[in-house]
Short mmCIF file of C-alpha atoms in Angstrom, two decimals:
data_model
loop_
_atom_site.label_atom_id
_atom_site.label_comp_id
_atom_site.label_asym_id
_atom_site.label_seq_id
_atom_site.Cartn_x
_atom_site.Cartn_y
_atom_site.Cartn_z
CA UNK A 1 -24.25 -15.19 7.77
CA UNK A 2 -24.83 -11.18 7.57
CA UNK A 3 -21.15 -10.87 6.22
CA UNK A 4 -22.01 -13.34 3.52
CA UNK A 5 -25.39 -11.85 2.77
CA UNK A 6 -23.56 -8.34 2.32
CA UNK A 7 -20.86 -10.00 0.52
CA UNK A 8 -22.82 -11.72 -1.88
CA UNK A 9 -24.69 -8.17 -2.42
CA UNK A 10 -21.40 -6.62 -3.31
CA UNK A 11 -20.59 -9.61 -5.77
CA UNK A 12 -23.83 -9.07 -7.84
CA UNK A 13 -23.63 -5.51 -7.59
CA UNK A 14 -23.26 -3.55 -11.29
CA UNK A 15 -21.47 -0.65 -9.75
CA UNK A 16 -19.36 -2.67 -7.41
CA UNK A 17 -18.49 -5.23 -10.82
CA UNK A 18 -17.84 -1.83 -12.78
CA UNK A 19 -15.75 -0.63 -10.05
CA UNK A 20 -13.67 -3.93 -10.15
CA UNK A 21 -13.30 -3.96 -13.73
CA UNK A 22 -11.95 -0.33 -13.67
CA UNK A 23 -9.66 -0.40 -10.89
CA UNK A 24 -8.11 -4.21 -11.88
CA UNK A 25 -7.93 -2.64 -15.26
CA UNK A 26 -5.71 0.75 -14.22
CA UNK A 27 -4.12 -0.87 -11.42
CA UNK A 28 -2.45 -3.34 -13.94
CA UNK A 29 -1.83 -0.19 -16.65
CA UNK A 30 -0.41 1.89 -13.75
CA UNK A 31 1.69 -1.22 -12.19
CA UNK A 32 3.19 -1.91 -15.58
CA UNK A 33 4.51 1.44 -15.73
CA UNK A 34 8.17 1.76 -14.19
CA UNK A 35 7.76 4.13 -11.48
CA UNK A 36 4.10 4.21 -10.85
CA UNK A 37 4.01 2.16 -7.87
CA UNK A 38 0.36 0.66 -6.46
CA UNK A 39 -0.01 3.74 -4.27
CA UNK A 40 0.67 6.70 -6.85
CA UNK A 41 -2.06 4.55 -9.02
CA UNK A 42 -4.47 4.65 -6.03
CA UNK A 43 -3.51 8.44 -5.25
CA UNK A 44 -4.65 9.73 -8.91
CA UNK A 45 -8.06 7.90 -8.58
CA UNK A 46 -8.66 9.20 -5.16
CA UNK A 47 -9.94 12.52 -5.83
CA UNK A 48 -12.39 11.11 -8.54
CA UNK A 49 -14.17 8.85 -5.73
CA UNK A 50 -15.49 11.84 -3.58
CA UNK A 51 -18.81 11.43 -5.81
CA UNK A 52 -19.11 7.59 -5.56
CA UNK A 53 -21.14 5.70 -3.07
CA UNK A 54 -18.54 4.63 -0.17
CA UNK A 55 -18.51 0.84 -1.36
CA UNK A 56 -18.01 1.46 -4.74
CA UNK A 57 -15.18 3.89 -3.85
CA UNK A 58 -13.16 1.67 -1.70
CA UNK A 59 -13.80 -1.15 -3.76
CA UNK A 60 -12.61 1.02 -6.72
CA UNK A 61 -8.92 1.58 -5.15
CA UNK A 62 -8.65 -1.97 -3.35
CA UNK A 63 -9.13 -3.12 -6.92
CA UNK A 64 -6.06 -0.83 -7.85
CA UNK A 65 -4.23 -2.31 -5.29
CA UNK A 66 -4.97 -5.79 -6.36
CA UNK A 67 -4.25 -5.35 -10.35
CA UNK A 68 -1.03 -3.21 -9.61
CA UNK A 69 0.52 -5.95 -7.70
CA UNK A 70 0.14 -8.14 -11.08
CA UNK A 71 0.95 -5.36 -13.37
CA UNK A 72 4.32 -4.91 -11.79
CA UNK A 73 5.48 -8.22 -13.13
CA UNK A 74 5.08 -7.40 -16.71
CA UNK A 75 7.49 -5.25 -17.68
CA UNK A 76 9.96 -7.13 -14.72
CA UNK A 77 9.54 -10.19 -17.23
CA UNK A 78 9.50 -8.58 -20.61
CA UNK A 79 12.16 -5.75 -19.89
CA UNK A 80 13.88 -6.46 -17.14
CA UNK A 81 12.39 -3.27 -15.32
CA UNK A 82 9.85 -4.09 -12.22
CA UNK A 83 6.95 -1.77 -12.75
CA UNK A 84 6.82 -1.79 -8.81
CA UNK A 85 9.08 -2.73 -6.00
CA UNK A 86 7.41 -5.60 -5.10
CA UNK A 87 8.03 -7.20 -8.61
CA UNK A 88 11.68 -6.69 -8.10
CA UNK A 89 12.56 -10.46 -7.33
CA UNK A 90 10.28 -11.31 -10.12
CA UNK A 91 13.22 -10.09 -12.96
CA UNK A 92 15.76 -12.45 -11.40
CA UNK A 93 14.18 -15.72 -13.34
CA UNK A 94 11.04 -13.88 -15.24
CA UNK A 95 13.56 -12.00 -17.40
CA UNK A 96 15.67 -14.87 -17.61
CA UNK A 97 12.95 -17.26 -18.84
CA UNK A 98 12.00 -14.31 -21.18
CA UNK A 99 15.60 -14.46 -22.78
CA UNK A 100 15.10 -18.38 -23.16
CA UNK A 101 11.56 -17.74 -24.86
CA UNK A 102 9.65 -18.77 -22.48
CA UNK A 103 8.25 -14.88 -21.57
CA UNK A 104 4.62 -16.48 -22.24
CA UNK A 105 5.16 -18.97 -19.88
CA UNK A 106 6.29 -16.47 -17.14
CA UNK A 107 3.59 -14.20 -17.46
CA UNK A 108 1.46 -17.06 -17.06
CA UNK A 109 3.03 -18.10 -14.01
CA UNK A 110 3.01 -14.50 -12.58
CA UNK A 111 -1.10 -14.43 -13.37
CA UNK A 112 -1.80 -17.85 -12.18
CA UNK A 113 0.46 -17.19 -8.56
CA UNK A 114 -0.78 -13.93 -8.06
CA UNK A 115 -4.44 -15.12 -8.84
CA UNK A 116 -4.10 -17.66 -5.90
CA UNK A 117 -2.05 -15.83 -3.66
CA UNK A 118 -4.76 -12.85 -3.97
CA UNK A 119 -7.55 -15.63 -2.84
CA UNK A 120 -5.72 -16.83 -0.04
CA UNK A 121 -5.01 -13.38 1.27
CA UNK A 122 -8.54 -12.32 0.95
CA UNK A 123 -9.18 -15.47 3.06
CA UNK A 124 -7.00 -14.29 5.85
CA UNK A 125 -8.45 -11.15 5.41
CA UNK A 126 -12.01 -11.84 5.87
CA UNK A 127 -11.48 -14.50 8.64
CA UNK A 128 -8.95 -12.32 10.90
CA UNK A 129 -10.34 -8.94 10.82
CA UNK A 130 -13.49 -9.30 12.35
CA UNK A 131 -11.84 -10.98 15.66
CA UNK A 132 -9.23 -8.58 15.75
CA UNK A 133 -11.97 -5.68 15.78
CA UNK A 134 -13.70 -7.48 17.88
CA UNK A 135 -10.99 -7.14 20.53
CA UNK A 136 -11.23 -3.65 20.09
CA UNK A 137 -14.72 -2.86 21.14
CA UNK A 138 -13.58 -2.15 24.53
CA UNK A 139 -11.36 0.62 23.90
CA UNK A 140 -11.53 3.85 25.45
CA UNK A 141 -10.41 7.56 24.92
CA UNK A 142 -7.26 6.52 26.40
CA UNK A 143 -7.18 3.45 24.85
CA UNK A 144 -7.58 5.17 21.54
CA UNK A 145 -4.62 7.46 22.60
CA UNK A 146 -2.36 5.00 23.27
CA UNK A 147 -3.38 2.86 19.70
CA UNK A 148 -2.79 6.47 18.01
CA UNK A 149 0.85 6.59 19.87
CA UNK A 150 1.43 2.55 18.88
CA UNK A 151 0.50 3.69 15.06
CA UNK A 152 2.80 6.39 15.31
CA UNK A 153 5.51 4.03 16.92
CA UNK A 154 5.82 2.38 13.55
CA UNK A 155 7.43 4.89 12.13
CA UNK A 156 10.70 2.93 13.64
CA UNK A 157 9.84 -0.24 10.98
CA UNK A 158 8.79 2.41 7.91
CA UNK A 159 12.35 4.08 8.28
CA UNK A 160 15.13 1.36 8.00
CA UNK A 161 18.17 3.23 8.53
CA UNK A 162 16.93 6.57 8.99
CA UNK A 163 15.17 6.15 12.20
CA UNK A 164 15.65 10.14 13.53
CA UNK A 165 14.71 11.01 9.80
CA UNK A 166 11.50 9.03 9.86
CA UNK A 167 10.53 10.60 13.20
CA UNK A 168 11.30 14.22 11.94
CA UNK A 169 8.97 13.19 9.26
CA UNK A 170 6.32 12.19 11.44
CA UNK A 171 6.46 15.31 13.69
CA UNK A 172 5.96 17.02 10.77
CA UNK A 173 2.97 15.21 9.88
CA UNK A 174 1.74 15.73 13.58
CA UNK A 175 2.37 19.33 12.84
CA UNK A 176 0.40 19.65 9.79
CA UNK A 177 -2.73 17.92 11.67
CA UNK A 178 -3.02 20.89 13.93
CA UNK A 179 -3.62 23.11 11.31
CA UNK A 180 -7.32 24.54 11.56
CA UNK A 181 -10.02 24.49 14.16
CA UNK A 182 -9.20 23.11 17.45
CA UNK A 183 -11.44 19.70 17.89
CA UNK A 184 -12.36 20.70 21.40
CA UNK A 185 -12.57 24.48 21.83
CA UNK A 186 -13.13 25.53 18.57
CA UNK A 187 -10.20 27.90 18.13
CA UNK A 188 -8.38 28.57 14.41
CA UNK A 189 -4.62 27.41 15.11
CA UNK A 190 -2.13 28.23 12.71
CA UNK A 191 -4.50 29.74 10.10
CA UNK A 192 -2.83 33.06 9.93
CA UNK A 193 -6.21 34.37 9.27
CA UNK A 194 -6.42 32.62 5.78
CA UNK A 195 -10.57 31.13 5.96
CA UNK A 196 -9.03 28.38 3.33
CA UNK A 197 -7.19 26.80 6.47
CA UNK A 198 -9.99 26.80 8.99
CA UNK A 199 -11.00 23.48 8.10
CA UNK A 200 -7.63 22.09 8.24
CA UNK A 201 -4.91 20.79 5.56
CA UNK A 202 -7.09 17.88 4.16
CA UNK A 203 -4.72 14.71 4.21
CA UNK A 204 -5.52 13.74 0.41
CA UNK A 205 -4.27 16.75 -0.76
CA UNK A 206 -0.67 16.22 1.22
CA UNK A 207 -1.14 12.40 -0.24
CA UNK A 208 -1.43 13.32 -3.90
CA UNK A 209 1.54 15.85 -3.22
CA UNK A 210 3.91 13.44 -1.21
CA UNK A 211 3.15 10.69 -3.46
CA UNK A 212 2.15 11.44 -7.03
CA UNK A 213 3.58 15.19 -7.95
CA UNK A 214 7.11 14.37 -5.63
CA UNK A 215 7.59 11.26 -7.91
CA UNK A 216 6.85 12.80 -11.28
CA UNK A 217 9.44 15.37 -10.08
CA UNK A 218 11.72 12.98 -9.40
CA UNK A 219 11.50 10.72 -12.81
CA UNK A 220 11.73 14.49 -14.49
CA UNK A 221 15.35 14.63 -13.16
CA UNK A 222 16.36 11.29 -14.32
CA UNK A 223 19.01 10.75 -16.93
CA UNK A 224 17.76 9.65 -20.15
CA UNK A 225 14.26 10.18 -18.97
CA UNK A 226 12.77 11.20 -22.38
CA UNK A 227 13.60 7.95 -24.06
CA UNK A 228 10.94 5.34 -24.10
CA UNK A 229 12.06 1.42 -23.37
CA UNK A 230 11.58 -1.02 -26.49
CA UNK A 231 10.58 -4.41 -25.72
CA UNK A 232 11.56 -7.25 -27.65
CA UNK A 233 8.09 -8.60 -27.27
CA UNK A 234 6.29 -8.91 -30.57
CA UNK A 235 5.73 -12.61 -30.21
CA UNK A 236 5.26 -12.77 -26.78
CA UNK A 237 1.69 -15.06 -25.94
CA UNK A 238 0.61 -15.79 -22.51
CA UNK A 239 0.99 -19.33 -21.59
CA UNK A 240 -1.06 -20.50 -18.77
CA UNK A 241 0.63 -23.37 -16.69
CA UNK A 242 -1.10 -26.85 -16.43
CA UNK A 243 -2.65 -28.39 -13.35
CA UNK A 244 0.52 -30.54 -13.33
CA UNK A 245 2.82 -27.65 -13.34
CA UNK A 246 1.03 -25.56 -10.80
CA UNK A 247 1.04 -29.19 -8.32
CA UNK A 248 4.62 -29.20 -8.95
CA UNK A 249 5.14 -25.61 -7.82
CA UNK A 250 3.01 -26.05 -4.94
CA UNK A 251 5.63 -26.03 -2.69
CA UNK A 252 7.05 -22.60 -4.07
CA UNK A 253 3.47 -21.45 -3.86
CA UNK A 254 3.04 -22.18 -0.08
CA UNK A 255 6.08 -20.58 0.72
CA UNK A 256 4.82 -17.39 -1.02
CA UNK A 257 1.58 -17.51 0.66
CA UNK A 258 3.05 -18.17 4.35
CA UNK A 259 5.45 -15.28 4.11
CA UNK A 260 3.00 -13.26 2.68
CA UNK A 261 0.73 -13.59 5.06
CA UNK A 262 3.59 -12.78 7.86
CA UNK A 263 4.80 -9.59 5.91
CA UNK A 264 1.38 -8.16 5.01
CA UNK A 265 0.43 -8.07 8.79
CA UNK A 266 3.83 -6.63 9.92
CA UNK A 267 3.57 -2.72 9.45
CA UNK A 268 6.26 -1.78 7.04
CA UNK A 269 6.91 -5.25 5.84
CA UNK A 270 5.16 -4.52 2.26
CA UNK A 271 5.17 -6.70 -0.65
CA UNK A 272 8.91 -5.84 -2.03
CA UNK A 273 10.14 -8.17 1.40
CA UNK A 274 8.04 -10.83 1.13
CA UNK A 275 8.85 -11.51 -2.48
CA UNK A 276 12.41 -11.53 -1.97
CA UNK A 277 11.82 -13.65 1.12
CA UNK A 278 9.87 -16.10 -0.25
CA UNK A 279 11.81 -16.24 -3.29
CA UNK A 280 15.36 -16.98 -1.14
CA UNK A 281 13.21 -19.56 0.71
CA UNK A 282 11.91 -21.26 -2.59
CA UNK A 283 15.49 -21.44 -3.44
CA UNK A 284 16.57 -22.83 -0.20
CA UNK A 285 13.68 -25.63 -0.26
CA UNK A 286 13.58 -26.16 -3.73
CA UNK A 287 14.77 -29.63 -5.27
CA UNK A 288 16.32 -28.15 -7.89
CA UNK A 289 18.23 -24.81 -6.30
CA UNK A 290 20.53 -24.87 -8.99
CA UNK A 291 17.85 -23.24 -11.63
CA UNK A 292 17.53 -20.37 -9.86
CA UNK A 293 18.42 -17.07 -11.50
CA UNK A 294 18.58 -19.02 -14.79
CA UNK A 295 15.16 -19.27 -15.51
CA UNK A 296 13.42 -21.18 -12.81
CA UNK A 297 9.40 -21.49 -12.45
CA UNK A 298 9.75 -21.48 -8.89
CA UNK A 299 11.76 -18.05 -8.89
CA UNK A 300 8.92 -16.50 -10.59
CA UNK A 301 5.61 -17.93 -8.63
CA UNK A 302 6.98 -17.76 -5.08
CA UNK A 303 7.33 -14.00 -5.53
CA UNK A 304 4.48 -13.47 -7.64
CA UNK A 305 2.40 -15.32 -5.08
CA UNK A 306 3.91 -13.71 -2.04
CA UNK A 307 3.03 -9.92 -2.81
CA UNK A 308 -0.50 -10.70 -3.99
CA UNK A 309 -0.78 -12.14 -0.65
CA UNK A 310 0.48 -8.66 1.08
CA UNK A 311 -2.23 -6.80 -0.99
CA UNK A 312 -4.78 -8.50 0.87
CA UNK A 313 -3.76 -9.36 4.46
CA UNK A 314 -1.90 -5.78 4.43
CA UNK A 315 -5.37 -4.51 4.78
CA UNK A 316 -5.90 -6.59 8.48
CA UNK A 317 -4.72 -3.92 10.46
CA UNK A 318 -6.01 -0.72 8.72
CA UNK A 319 -9.42 -2.23 8.86
CA UNK A 320 -9.07 -3.55 12.42
CA UNK A 321 -7.52 -0.74 14.13
CA UNK A 322 -7.47 2.12 11.56
CA UNK A 323 -3.57 2.19 10.94
CA UNK A 324 -2.14 1.98 7.76
CA UNK A 325 1.27 0.08 7.45
CA UNK A 326 1.75 0.78 3.92
CA UNK A 327 1.27 3.61 1.32
CA UNK A 328 -1.17 1.63 -0.49
CA UNK A 329 -3.01 1.26 2.85
CA UNK A 330 -2.77 4.98 4.06
CA UNK A 331 -4.75 5.50 0.19
CA UNK A 332 -7.33 2.77 1.24
CA UNK A 333 -7.43 4.55 4.57
CA UNK A 334 -7.88 7.90 2.61
CA UNK A 335 -10.67 6.56 0.76
CA UNK A 336 -12.89 5.34 3.95
CA UNK A 337 -12.34 8.77 5.82
CA UNK A 338 -13.30 10.80 2.37
CA UNK A 339 -17.01 9.05 3.27
CA UNK A 340 -16.74 9.50 6.75
CA UNK A 341 -16.27 6.20 7.64
CA UNK A 342 -13.22 5.03 10.35
CA UNK A 343 -11.96 2.13 10.03
CA UNK A 344 -11.74 0.25 12.95
CA UNK A 345 -14.05 -1.79 15.71
CA UNK A 346 -17.23 0.59 15.41
CA UNK A 347 -17.19 0.07 11.58
CA UNK A 348 -18.10 -3.76 11.88
CA UNK A 349 -21.03 -2.64 13.68
CA UNK A 350 -22.14 0.45 12.15
CA UNK A 351 -21.38 0.01 8.42
CA UNK A 352 -20.79 -4.11 7.97
CA UNK A 353 -22.20 -3.71 4.56
CA UNK A 354 -19.00 -1.46 3.78
CA UNK A 355 -16.54 -4.27 5.30
CA UNK A 356 -17.95 -7.61 4.13
CA UNK A 357 -19.15 -5.48 0.77
CA UNK A 358 -15.05 -4.75 0.58
CA UNK A 359 -14.49 -8.29 0.80
CA UNK A 360 -16.84 -9.11 -1.84
CA UNK A 361 -15.59 -6.64 -4.14
CA UNK A 362 -11.61 -7.92 -3.58
CA UNK A 363 -12.85 -11.44 -4.28
CA UNK A 364 -14.28 -10.05 -7.70
CA UNK A 365 -11.22 -8.35 -8.53
CA UNK A 366 -8.91 -11.48 -8.04
CA UNK A 367 -11.14 -13.19 -9.92
CA UNK A 368 -11.24 -10.20 -12.80
CA UNK A 369 -6.99 -10.06 -12.49
CA UNK A 370 -6.86 -13.21 -14.18
CA UNK A 371 -9.48 -12.38 -16.95
CA UNK A 372 -8.31 -9.09 -17.51
CA UNK A 373 -4.62 -9.90 -17.07
CA UNK A 374 -4.82 -12.51 -19.56
CA UNK A 375 -6.22 -10.10 -22.44
CA UNK A 376 -4.40 -6.77 -21.58
CA UNK A 377 -0.87 -7.80 -22.50
CA UNK A 378 -0.68 -6.15 -25.48
CA UNK A 379 -1.98 -2.44 -24.42
CA UNK A 380 0.76 -2.68 -21.40
CA UNK A 381 3.24 -3.67 -23.85
CA UNK A 382 2.31 -0.37 -26.11
CA UNK A 383 2.05 1.78 -22.63
CA UNK A 384 5.39 0.72 -21.32
CA UNK A 385 7.26 1.80 -24.56
CA UNK A 386 5.78 4.92 -24.81
CA UNK A 387 8.36 8.22 -23.96
CA UNK A 388 8.27 9.16 -20.41
CA UNK A 389 7.60 12.93 -21.10
CA UNK A 390 4.18 12.27 -22.48
CA UNK A 391 3.33 9.89 -19.57
CA UNK A 392 4.17 12.04 -16.94
CA UNK A 393 2.30 14.66 -18.46
CA UNK A 394 -0.90 12.71 -18.73
CA UNK A 395 -0.47 11.75 -15.36
CA UNK A 396 0.21 15.25 -13.92
CA UNK A 397 -3.09 16.67 -15.83
CA UNK A 398 -4.91 13.37 -13.80
CA UNK A 399 -3.51 15.14 -10.89
CA UNK A 400 -4.68 18.60 -11.56
CA UNK A 401 -8.12 17.62 -12.94
CA UNK A 402 -8.77 15.20 -10.19
CA UNK A 403 -7.80 17.84 -7.38
CA UNK A 404 -9.76 20.47 -8.93
CA UNK A 405 -12.70 18.46 -9.49
CA UNK A 406 -12.99 17.68 -5.48
CA UNK A 407 -13.87 21.30 -4.74
CA UNK A 408 -13.02 23.38 -8.06
CA UNK A 409 -10.70 25.11 -5.31
CA UNK A 410 -7.19 26.63 -6.59
CA UNK A 411 -6.12 26.56 -3.02
CA UNK A 412 -6.34 22.97 -2.90
CA UNK A 413 -3.95 22.66 -6.11
CA UNK A 414 -1.36 24.62 -4.17
CA UNK A 415 -1.25 22.87 -1.39
CA UNK A 416 -0.88 19.81 -3.57
CA UNK A 417 2.28 21.51 -5.63
CA UNK A 418 3.55 22.58 -2.19
CA UNK A 419 3.30 19.07 -1.00
CA UNK A 420 4.86 17.74 -4.02
CA UNK A 421 7.95 20.23 -3.52
CA UNK A 422 8.01 18.98 0.31
CA UNK A 423 7.89 15.53 -0.92
CA UNK A 424 10.71 15.77 -3.61
CA UNK A 425 12.95 17.82 -0.89
CA UNK A 426 12.51 15.06 1.60
CA UNK A 427 13.14 12.02 -1.11
CA UNK A 428 16.44 13.98 -2.69
CA UNK A 429 17.72 13.94 1.45
CA UNK A 430 16.34 10.46 2.08
CA UNK A 431 13.64 11.13 4.30
CA UNK A 432 10.95 8.63 4.38
CA UNK A 433 7.47 9.93 3.35
CA UNK A 434 5.14 7.47 4.70
CA UNK A 435 5.64 8.80 8.43
CA UNK A 436 4.81 12.00 7.77
CA UNK A 437 1.13 10.94 6.09
CA UNK A 438 1.05 8.50 9.51
CA UNK A 439 1.70 11.27 11.50
CA UNK A 440 -1.17 13.62 9.34
CA UNK A 441 -3.61 10.75 9.59
CA UNK A 442 -3.05 9.57 12.93
CA UNK A 443 -2.84 13.17 14.39
CA UNK A 444 -6.60 14.08 15.09
CA UNK A 445 -7.00 10.64 16.70
CA UNK A 446 -4.23 11.19 19.01
CA UNK A 447 -4.94 14.82 19.93
CA UNK A 448 -8.94 14.39 20.32
CA UNK A 449 -8.62 11.48 22.49
CA UNK A 450 -5.81 12.62 24.64
CA UNK A 451 -8.10 15.75 25.69
CA UNK A 452 -11.55 13.65 26.03
CA UNK A 453 -9.23 11.75 28.14
CA UNK A 454 -8.12 14.41 30.44
CA UNK A 455 -11.14 15.80 30.24
CA UNK A 456 -12.82 13.09 32.15
CA UNK A 457 -10.26 12.83 34.71
CA UNK A 458 -9.86 16.55 35.65
CA UNK A 459 -6.49 16.43 33.91
CA UNK A 460 -4.89 13.72 35.47
CA UNK A 461 -2.47 11.87 33.22
CA UNK A 462 -2.69 8.29 35.28
CA UNK A 463 -5.74 7.58 33.60
CA UNK A 464 -3.51 6.30 30.62
CA UNK A 465 -1.68 3.75 32.93
CA UNK A 466 -4.78 3.23 35.24
CA UNK A 467 -6.38 1.90 31.45
CA UNK A 468 -5.54 -2.06 30.95
CA UNK A 469 -5.68 -1.45 27.35
CA UNK A 470 -4.25 1.99 27.37
CA UNK A 471 -0.97 0.61 29.35
CA UNK A 472 -0.63 -2.39 27.08
CA UNK A 473 -0.36 -0.32 23.90
CA UNK A 474 1.70 2.07 25.65
CA UNK A 475 3.95 -0.45 26.80
CA UNK A 476 3.89 -1.97 23.17
CA UNK A 477 4.54 1.38 21.61
CA UNK A 478 8.04 1.94 24.18
CA UNK A 479 8.91 -1.88 23.03
CA UNK A 480 8.54 -1.01 19.40
CA UNK A 481 10.69 2.45 19.58
CA UNK A 482 13.13 0.70 21.71
CA UNK A 483 13.63 -2.15 19.55
CA UNK A 484 14.03 0.05 16.48
CA UNK A 485 16.51 2.49 18.47
CA UNK A 486 18.74 -0.40 19.28
CA UNK A 487 18.23 -1.57 15.69
CA UNK A 488 19.74 1.63 14.65
CA UNK A 489 22.24 1.94 17.14
CA UNK A 490 23.84 -1.54 16.18
CA UNK A 491 23.53 0.13 12.33
CA UNK A 492 25.77 3.02 12.98
CA UNK A 493 28.14 0.98 15.01
CA UNK A 494 28.57 -1.85 12.43
CA UNK A 495 27.60 -0.72 9.01
CA UNK A 496 28.85 -2.38 6.66
CA UNK A 497 28.44 -6.19 8.19
CA UNK A 498 24.45 -5.16 8.44
CA UNK A 499 24.55 -4.23 5.22
CA UNK A 500 26.49 -7.42 3.93
CA UNK A 501 24.38 -9.62 5.76
CA UNK A 502 21.62 -11.95 3.63
CA UNK A 503 18.24 -11.11 3.62
CA UNK A 504 16.92 -13.78 5.47
#
């Protein structure tokens, strides 16, 4: 009952409602811009959340995530260019429907499917997160250390085909986390006498550089990037599906819901994997598989349902254990940490109004996505057709002004720009960037709990094996690393067969 009370308070709160409206609107616009992923859209707003109340800040970021997952389908259907990775599967039948003059119908399927998927994912989020977090209440410092190691071990699943590079990136993140004042002894480390580094390098600045600035640099290096896209959509009008149509497509929606729930809870799975799996399975179970690729309604609603389920279920491990499994949830975790909130088991007892308020805010955001998505189509089409230099310049201005607004610090801007260059170089040489963020975010948890555990036992490392929870988590981490290494070895030995293997 307490959860319902806090959720209802959030739904009826004007600041939360405005945050949801602003977040969903910005998310749809950001998602509609090819190259601006949900995580980048969230990162751009992150500096502006410092002075907001905690609940308003996290609802704003989560609403951007929800809106961007739908926004990515608009250019996918209209100009055959997915706005986000998770909308790539929608291109196949969505654009074909548009070519047949059924673009408005495809947009309607995407919007309704996304809303249903988002609400289904929210039900799972609100029912699963609490029990999982209760399990974690028995955690001790050794167990928290092991939890951090388990979080680091998922680098293997986040570095598909580049395990070694992923590990290098993760170690780099851990190294950056050690800069600043020692959390136990108070000694300054790796500051080179610079007082600006005494508090360490804030992961928010690194996130902005790695995700946003590096993306702008990468897009500026593309050929013909100065040209805008000219969609032929002057007469496109949104057409919502009837109840009879939705009932006919219930199998495809069900597949999207199930696969989206599974993929969302798996770190590194993400919306794009869920969308393609759902597309393939919807085709396999369809009574009309021959229509797929030629403008199938099931081929649009299945992936769009799946990637919106992921936008909710991907938050489950972040809230329960404080471990993000994707770029977007890493940004959301940053929103919590900015306000001194540590996602995990204690958050449910110390700040239940934030957790259940977020659930209420997500419910509002999903309903608003349906309403705003129905009226924002024309501005999205106009925005997509602008030349990229104008858009990129505006986004860069947003990054600079947002970072400077935090502490009025030119040093922070330097950190962001340096992180952007590092991120660009990593992308250029095929290094995954999320492991670096993961190492940076989890570095403090790992180091502080490792040293606390050793202080309790006078330096005896056996404590990590005597604690049952710690032992189980370390065993899981070893298993994940072992499986990732085996997969990597198989890939290196037989790269052609694995690349040709079907996605499912």
